[in-house]
C-alpha positions as MATLAB code, in Angstrom:
seq = 'MTNLTLVIVNTTGRQGASLARVASAVGYNVRAHIHTKLSEKDGAVAKELRELNNVEIIQGSLEDDKLISRLFVGARRAFINTISWGDEVAIGKALANAAKKAGVQHYVYSSMPDHAVYNKGWPSLPLWSCKFTVENYIRQIGLPATFVYTGIYNNNFTSLPYPLFCMKLQPDGSFAWTAPFHPDKPLPWLDAEHDVGPAVIQILKDGPQKWSGHRIGLAYQMLTPRQVCEAFARGLQRRCSYKRGPITVEVPIPSGYRSQLEGIEELFGKCEAPYFGPDIQAPEEALRLWEGYRGMEEYAREVFPLEEAANGLTWMH';
ca = [
      -0.024    0.422   -0.075;
       2.248    2.688   -1.050;
      -0.419    5.628   -1.110;
      -1.757    5.849    1.634;
      -3.912    8.749    1.168;
      -7.896    8.102    2.215;
     -10.646   10.922    1.095;
     -13.774   10.853    3.767;
     -16.427   13.288    2.460;
     -18.801   13.891    5.431;
     -16.041   13.038    8.324;
     -18.274   14.849   11.231;
     -20.661   12.250   10.863;
     -20.731    9.432   12.583;
     -19.757    6.820    9.981;
     -16.789    8.967    8.552;
     -16.005   10.085   12.172;
     -15.380    6.607   13.032;
     -13.300    5.507    9.584;
     -11.112    8.613   10.095;
     -10.089    7.810   13.742;
      -9.305    4.012   13.104;
      -7.396    5.218    9.199;
      -5.220    8.079   11.273;
      -4.438    5.365   13.880;
      -2.938    2.745   11.634;
      -0.976    5.626    8.979;
      -3.298    6.497    6.593;
      -3.115   10.371    5.299;
      -6.656   11.333    5.987;
      -8.175   13.869    3.513;
     -11.127   14.902    5.757;
     -14.216   16.787    4.158;
     -16.328   18.680    6.477;
     -19.306   20.695    6.078;
     -18.963   25.077    5.911;
     -21.939   24.836    8.344;
     -21.614   22.770   11.308;
     -23.529   22.275   14.074;
     -22.565   22.202   18.097;
     -21.998   18.439   17.989;
     -20.240   18.476   14.507;
     -17.977   21.296   15.614;
     -16.811   18.971   18.538;
     -16.294   16.466   15.903;
     -14.482   18.413   13.996;
     -12.266   19.624   16.846;
     -11.386   16.173   17.515;
     -10.287   15.578   13.394;
      -7.830   18.354   14.137;
      -6.124   16.839   16.683;
      -5.790   13.318   15.268;
      -2.602   12.644   13.361;
      -2.266   12.633    9.995;
      -5.503   14.488    9.383;
      -5.996   17.175    6.568;
      -9.253   19.084    7.176;
     -10.999   20.442    4.040;
     -14.173   22.535    4.619;
     -16.524   23.669    2.676;
     -19.861   22.864    0.254;
     -20.161   19.684   -1.729;
     -21.867   22.018   -4.479;
     -18.630   24.014   -5.201;
     -17.033   22.073   -8.194;
     -13.404   23.227   -7.460;
     -13.724   21.666   -3.808;
     -14.866   18.264   -5.177;
     -12.011   18.304   -7.631;
      -9.472   19.195   -5.207;
     -10.580   16.570   -2.725;
      -9.592   13.297   -5.022;
      -5.921   14.926   -6.427;
      -3.414   12.108   -5.695;
      -6.287    9.849   -3.323;
      -6.074    6.200   -4.647;
      -8.805    5.427   -1.804;
     -12.152    7.220   -0.676;
     -15.200    6.789    1.746;
     -18.191    8.640    0.699;
     -21.214    9.266    2.952;
     -23.523   12.258    1.834;
     -26.138   13.323    3.258;
     -28.877   15.822    2.152;
     -26.789   19.162    2.063;
     -28.654   20.367   -1.295;
     -29.283   18.037   -4.287;
     -27.777   14.505   -3.158;
     -28.191   12.860   -6.772;
     -26.197   15.776   -8.196;
     -23.504   15.705   -5.428;
     -22.967   12.044   -5.289;
     -22.295   11.856   -9.211;
     -20.332   14.904   -9.221;
     -18.116   13.289   -6.382;
     -17.908   10.007   -8.556;
     -17.073   11.493  -11.789;
     -14.189   13.811   -9.946;
     -12.601   10.096   -8.406;
     -12.491    8.596  -11.360;
     -11.236   11.637  -13.354;
      -8.264   11.473  -10.463;
      -7.975    7.975  -10.512;
      -9.175    6.567   -7.290;
      -8.921    3.108   -7.129;
     -11.116    2.024   -4.459;
     -14.310    4.241   -3.658;
     -16.695    2.671   -1.105;
     -20.047    4.612   -0.651;
     -22.224    4.693    1.796;
     -25.596    3.581    0.010;
     -29.193    2.389    0.790;
     -31.677    0.242   -0.820;
     -34.359    1.846   -3.350;
     -37.216   -1.113   -1.865;
     -39.420    0.027   -4.744;
     -37.180   -1.348   -7.337;
     -38.150   -4.819   -6.012;
     -41.369   -4.478   -5.466;
     -44.383   -1.962   -6.858;
     -46.124   -1.978   -3.435;
     -43.295   -0.811   -1.623;
     -42.464    2.975   -1.200;
     -39.320    4.259   -2.024;
     -37.784    6.515    1.101;
     -36.636    9.524   -0.188;
     -33.496    9.757    2.050;
     -32.541    6.221    0.683;
     -33.751    6.335   -2.919;
     -31.034    9.121   -3.567;
     -28.372    6.899   -2.503;
     -29.466    3.630   -4.825;
     -29.630    6.639   -7.850;
     -26.046    7.331   -7.087;
     -24.818    4.035   -6.252;
     -26.232    2.814   -9.690;
     -24.288    6.318  -11.329;
     -21.140    4.887   -9.776;
     -21.577    1.387  -11.635;
     -22.613    2.756  -14.748;
     -19.083    4.695  -14.901;
     -16.774    1.682  -14.315;
     -15.436    3.369  -10.413;
     -14.551    0.107   -8.861;
     -16.312    0.627   -5.812;
     -18.005   -1.271   -2.991;
     -21.273   -0.462   -1.408;
     -21.985   -0.749    2.175;
     -25.366   -0.556    3.506;
     -25.502    0.414    7.398;
     -28.028   -0.767    9.822;
     -29.871    0.798   12.433;
     -27.890    2.932   14.739;
     -27.753    1.827   18.378;
     -27.248    5.316   18.620;
     -29.965    6.602   17.271;
     -31.778    5.777   20.693;
     -32.253    8.784   23.139;
     -34.881    9.543   26.020;
     -35.188   13.122   24.159;
     -38.757   13.509   22.546;
     -37.180   12.785   18.930;
     -39.616   10.545   16.624;
     -39.088    7.004   15.993;
     -36.132    6.133   18.382;
     -37.275    7.932   21.196;
     -36.529    5.573   24.593;
     -39.078    7.287   26.658;
     -38.372    7.911   30.229;
     -41.486    6.532   32.195;
     -42.291    7.988   35.640;
     -41.179    4.716   37.647;
     -37.615    4.892   35.864;
     -38.310    2.462   33.155;
     -38.229    3.063   29.628;
     -40.559    2.664   26.957;
     -40.002    2.359   22.915;
     -43.056    2.703   20.359;
     -42.577    2.261   16.787;
     -44.319    0.950   13.733;
     -41.832   -2.000   13.312;
     -43.240   -5.545   14.170;
     -42.189   -6.512   17.739;
     -40.954   -9.795   16.680;
     -39.181   -9.132   13.130;
     -35.540   -9.131   13.299;
     -34.123   -5.686   12.280;
     -30.217   -5.355   11.479;
     -28.240   -2.830   14.407;
     -24.764   -1.301   14.286;
     -22.701    0.858   16.497;
     -21.743    3.306   13.960;
     -19.220    5.042   16.031;
     -17.374    1.923   16.914;
     -17.868   -0.307   14.148;
     -18.050    1.333   10.738;
     -13.823    2.502   10.964;
     -12.638   -1.006   11.638;
     -14.795   -2.709    8.915;
     -14.298   -0.234    6.493;
     -10.651   -0.374    6.668;
     -10.825   -4.145    6.226;
     -12.629   -3.615    3.027;
      -9.939   -1.078    1.855;
      -7.261   -3.477    2.756;
      -8.903   -6.214    1.088;
      -8.958   -3.989   -1.988;
     -11.307   -3.728   -5.279;
     -10.025   -7.280   -6.329;
     -12.329   -8.839   -3.534;
     -15.052   -5.960   -3.372;
     -15.733   -4.344   -6.253;
     -19.342   -3.831   -7.314;
     -20.078   -5.752   -3.930;
     -22.901   -4.600   -1.361;
     -22.392   -5.516    1.870;
     -24.809   -5.223    5.015;
     -23.061   -3.602    7.804;
     -24.799   -4.747   10.473;
     -23.541   -6.726   13.732;
     -27.165   -7.953   15.262;
     -30.649   -8.748   13.837;
     -32.642   -8.044   16.805;
     -36.291   -7.979   17.392;
     -37.929   -4.493   18.777;
     -38.725   -7.048   21.762;
     -34.774   -8.140   22.233;
     -33.718   -4.569   21.942;
     -35.705   -3.609   24.938;
     -34.432   -6.394   26.324;
     -30.608   -5.805   25.955;
     -31.490   -2.271   27.120;
     -32.991   -3.735   30.519;
     -29.953   -5.958   30.996;
     -27.427   -2.817   30.088;
     -29.025   -0.349   31.988;
     -30.528   -2.507   34.788;
     -34.285   -0.744   34.133;
     -37.439   -2.299   33.243;
     -37.834   -1.416   29.153;
     -40.644   -2.373   27.235;
     -41.943   -1.707   23.476;
     -45.038   -0.956   22.284;
     -46.069   -1.172   18.468;
     -47.111    2.106   17.749;
     -47.305    4.648   14.714;
     -44.367    7.227   14.963;
     -45.375   10.437   16.792;
     -43.655   13.917   16.024;
     -43.461   16.050   19.031;
     -40.798   18.413   18.017;
     -40.133   20.496   14.387;
     -38.263   18.279   11.857;
     -37.697   19.000    8.507;
     -40.229   18.479    5.877;
     -37.564   15.881    4.006;
     -37.391   13.796    7.245;
     -41.319   13.894    7.589;
     -41.829   12.364    4.207;
     -38.978    9.723    5.247;
     -40.882    8.732    8.627;
     -44.455    8.446    6.864;
     -42.417    6.234    4.209;
     -40.698    4.057    7.096;
     -43.915    3.813    8.772;
     -45.677    2.054    5.853;
     -42.541    0.324    4.356;
     -41.691   -1.293    7.687;
     -44.545   -1.054    9.562;
     -47.399   -1.982    7.370;
     -45.734   -3.696    4.419;
     -42.993   -5.377    6.431;
     -40.414   -5.313    4.335;
     -36.810   -6.368    4.705;
     -34.529   -3.782    5.866;
     -31.968   -4.262    3.254;
     -34.360   -5.265    0.691;
     -34.527   -8.976   -0.408;
     -31.109   -9.392   -1.622;
     -28.767   -8.289    1.431;
     -28.130  -10.122    4.482;
     -26.540   -9.768    7.832;
     -24.712  -10.204    9.751;
     -22.329  -12.895    8.037;
     -20.346  -10.827    5.674;
     -19.834   -7.530    8.473;
     -18.231  -10.152   10.857;
     -16.200  -11.667    8.888;
     -14.647   -7.928    8.379;
     -14.342   -7.087   12.007;
     -15.339   -9.198   14.555;
     -15.222   -6.864   17.727;
     -18.080   -5.162   17.497;
     -20.036   -3.226   19.966;
     -23.639   -5.111   20.862;
     -27.078   -3.485   22.240;
     -26.406   -4.273   25.733;
     -23.154   -3.137   25.756;
     -24.437    0.130   23.830;
     -26.914    0.383   26.390;
     -24.699   -0.010   29.789;
     -21.255    1.843   28.465;
     -22.528    4.585   26.108;
     -26.081    5.425   26.029;
     -25.903    7.283   29.534;
     -22.740    8.998   28.289;
     -24.771   10.261   25.557;
     -27.912   11.239   27.495;
     -25.385   13.229   30.252;
     -24.030   14.976   26.972;
     -27.482   16.090   25.873;
     -28.076   17.664   29.326;
     -30.267   14.643   30.844;
     -29.446   13.508   34.492;
     -31.872   10.347   34.907;
     -28.585    8.206   35.108;
     -28.069    9.919   38.453;
];
């Protein structure tokens, strides 16, 4: 591995930050893109990144063609996780074109399925289908690429009143989670901050000769909602219950995310579609990449209280 430059797009996100930490530690020269506008949390991650060895920060909008062109110069490996900072399809295509022009030899793209492709009765999720469109474009232009499909983040859970993954604190000190998922249908789970980095490093180490064109379900546990609550109960030593019900929205959210939630309620609640679609299985391939994953019980015991405290909550005391 003579060229050790690794480009990471959206490095303040959970996936990108996880990879940057591991890549820096094992000797890559990380070219880390961060967006111009940062939340308080993203700003803290950016500060951490600047303190890592071998990390060059490139900050700016992905709608800036000059910035995109500069990102990949001299690099042979890249990890791309775009989010809705504008036209995600146009940005995704522009990144792929620039990477191909620069001679990137292994392009790892964080994709997701468009369920409507597999079943006309399944809705497209707007924040996922754009990624699937970009994935198909990457294939069309012949860029050597691997596509990781990430499971539900363990880190999505919070007792704050955010929709879908609110682990609501009850008056008796227990927790309750309400969501549209079938209580006994397994879902794929991933501790993104802990496990994306080591897994992607192994993909890059194996190289495109093994993984080019391949889709990998990046999830380490298949747990039903009931099993998730059982893991939380063991980890927190508090009762935790699950109830199947509609998604409730108690705080302001962007309109695009509202559409995503409505689609999730129909796709996984009403239709009970497989999370990754019919073609991708987990966790077998993920475990072959990285065996030291952090499971849900460990997350609930060791990480969830810390994240809650960082959000100003005090129930753990």
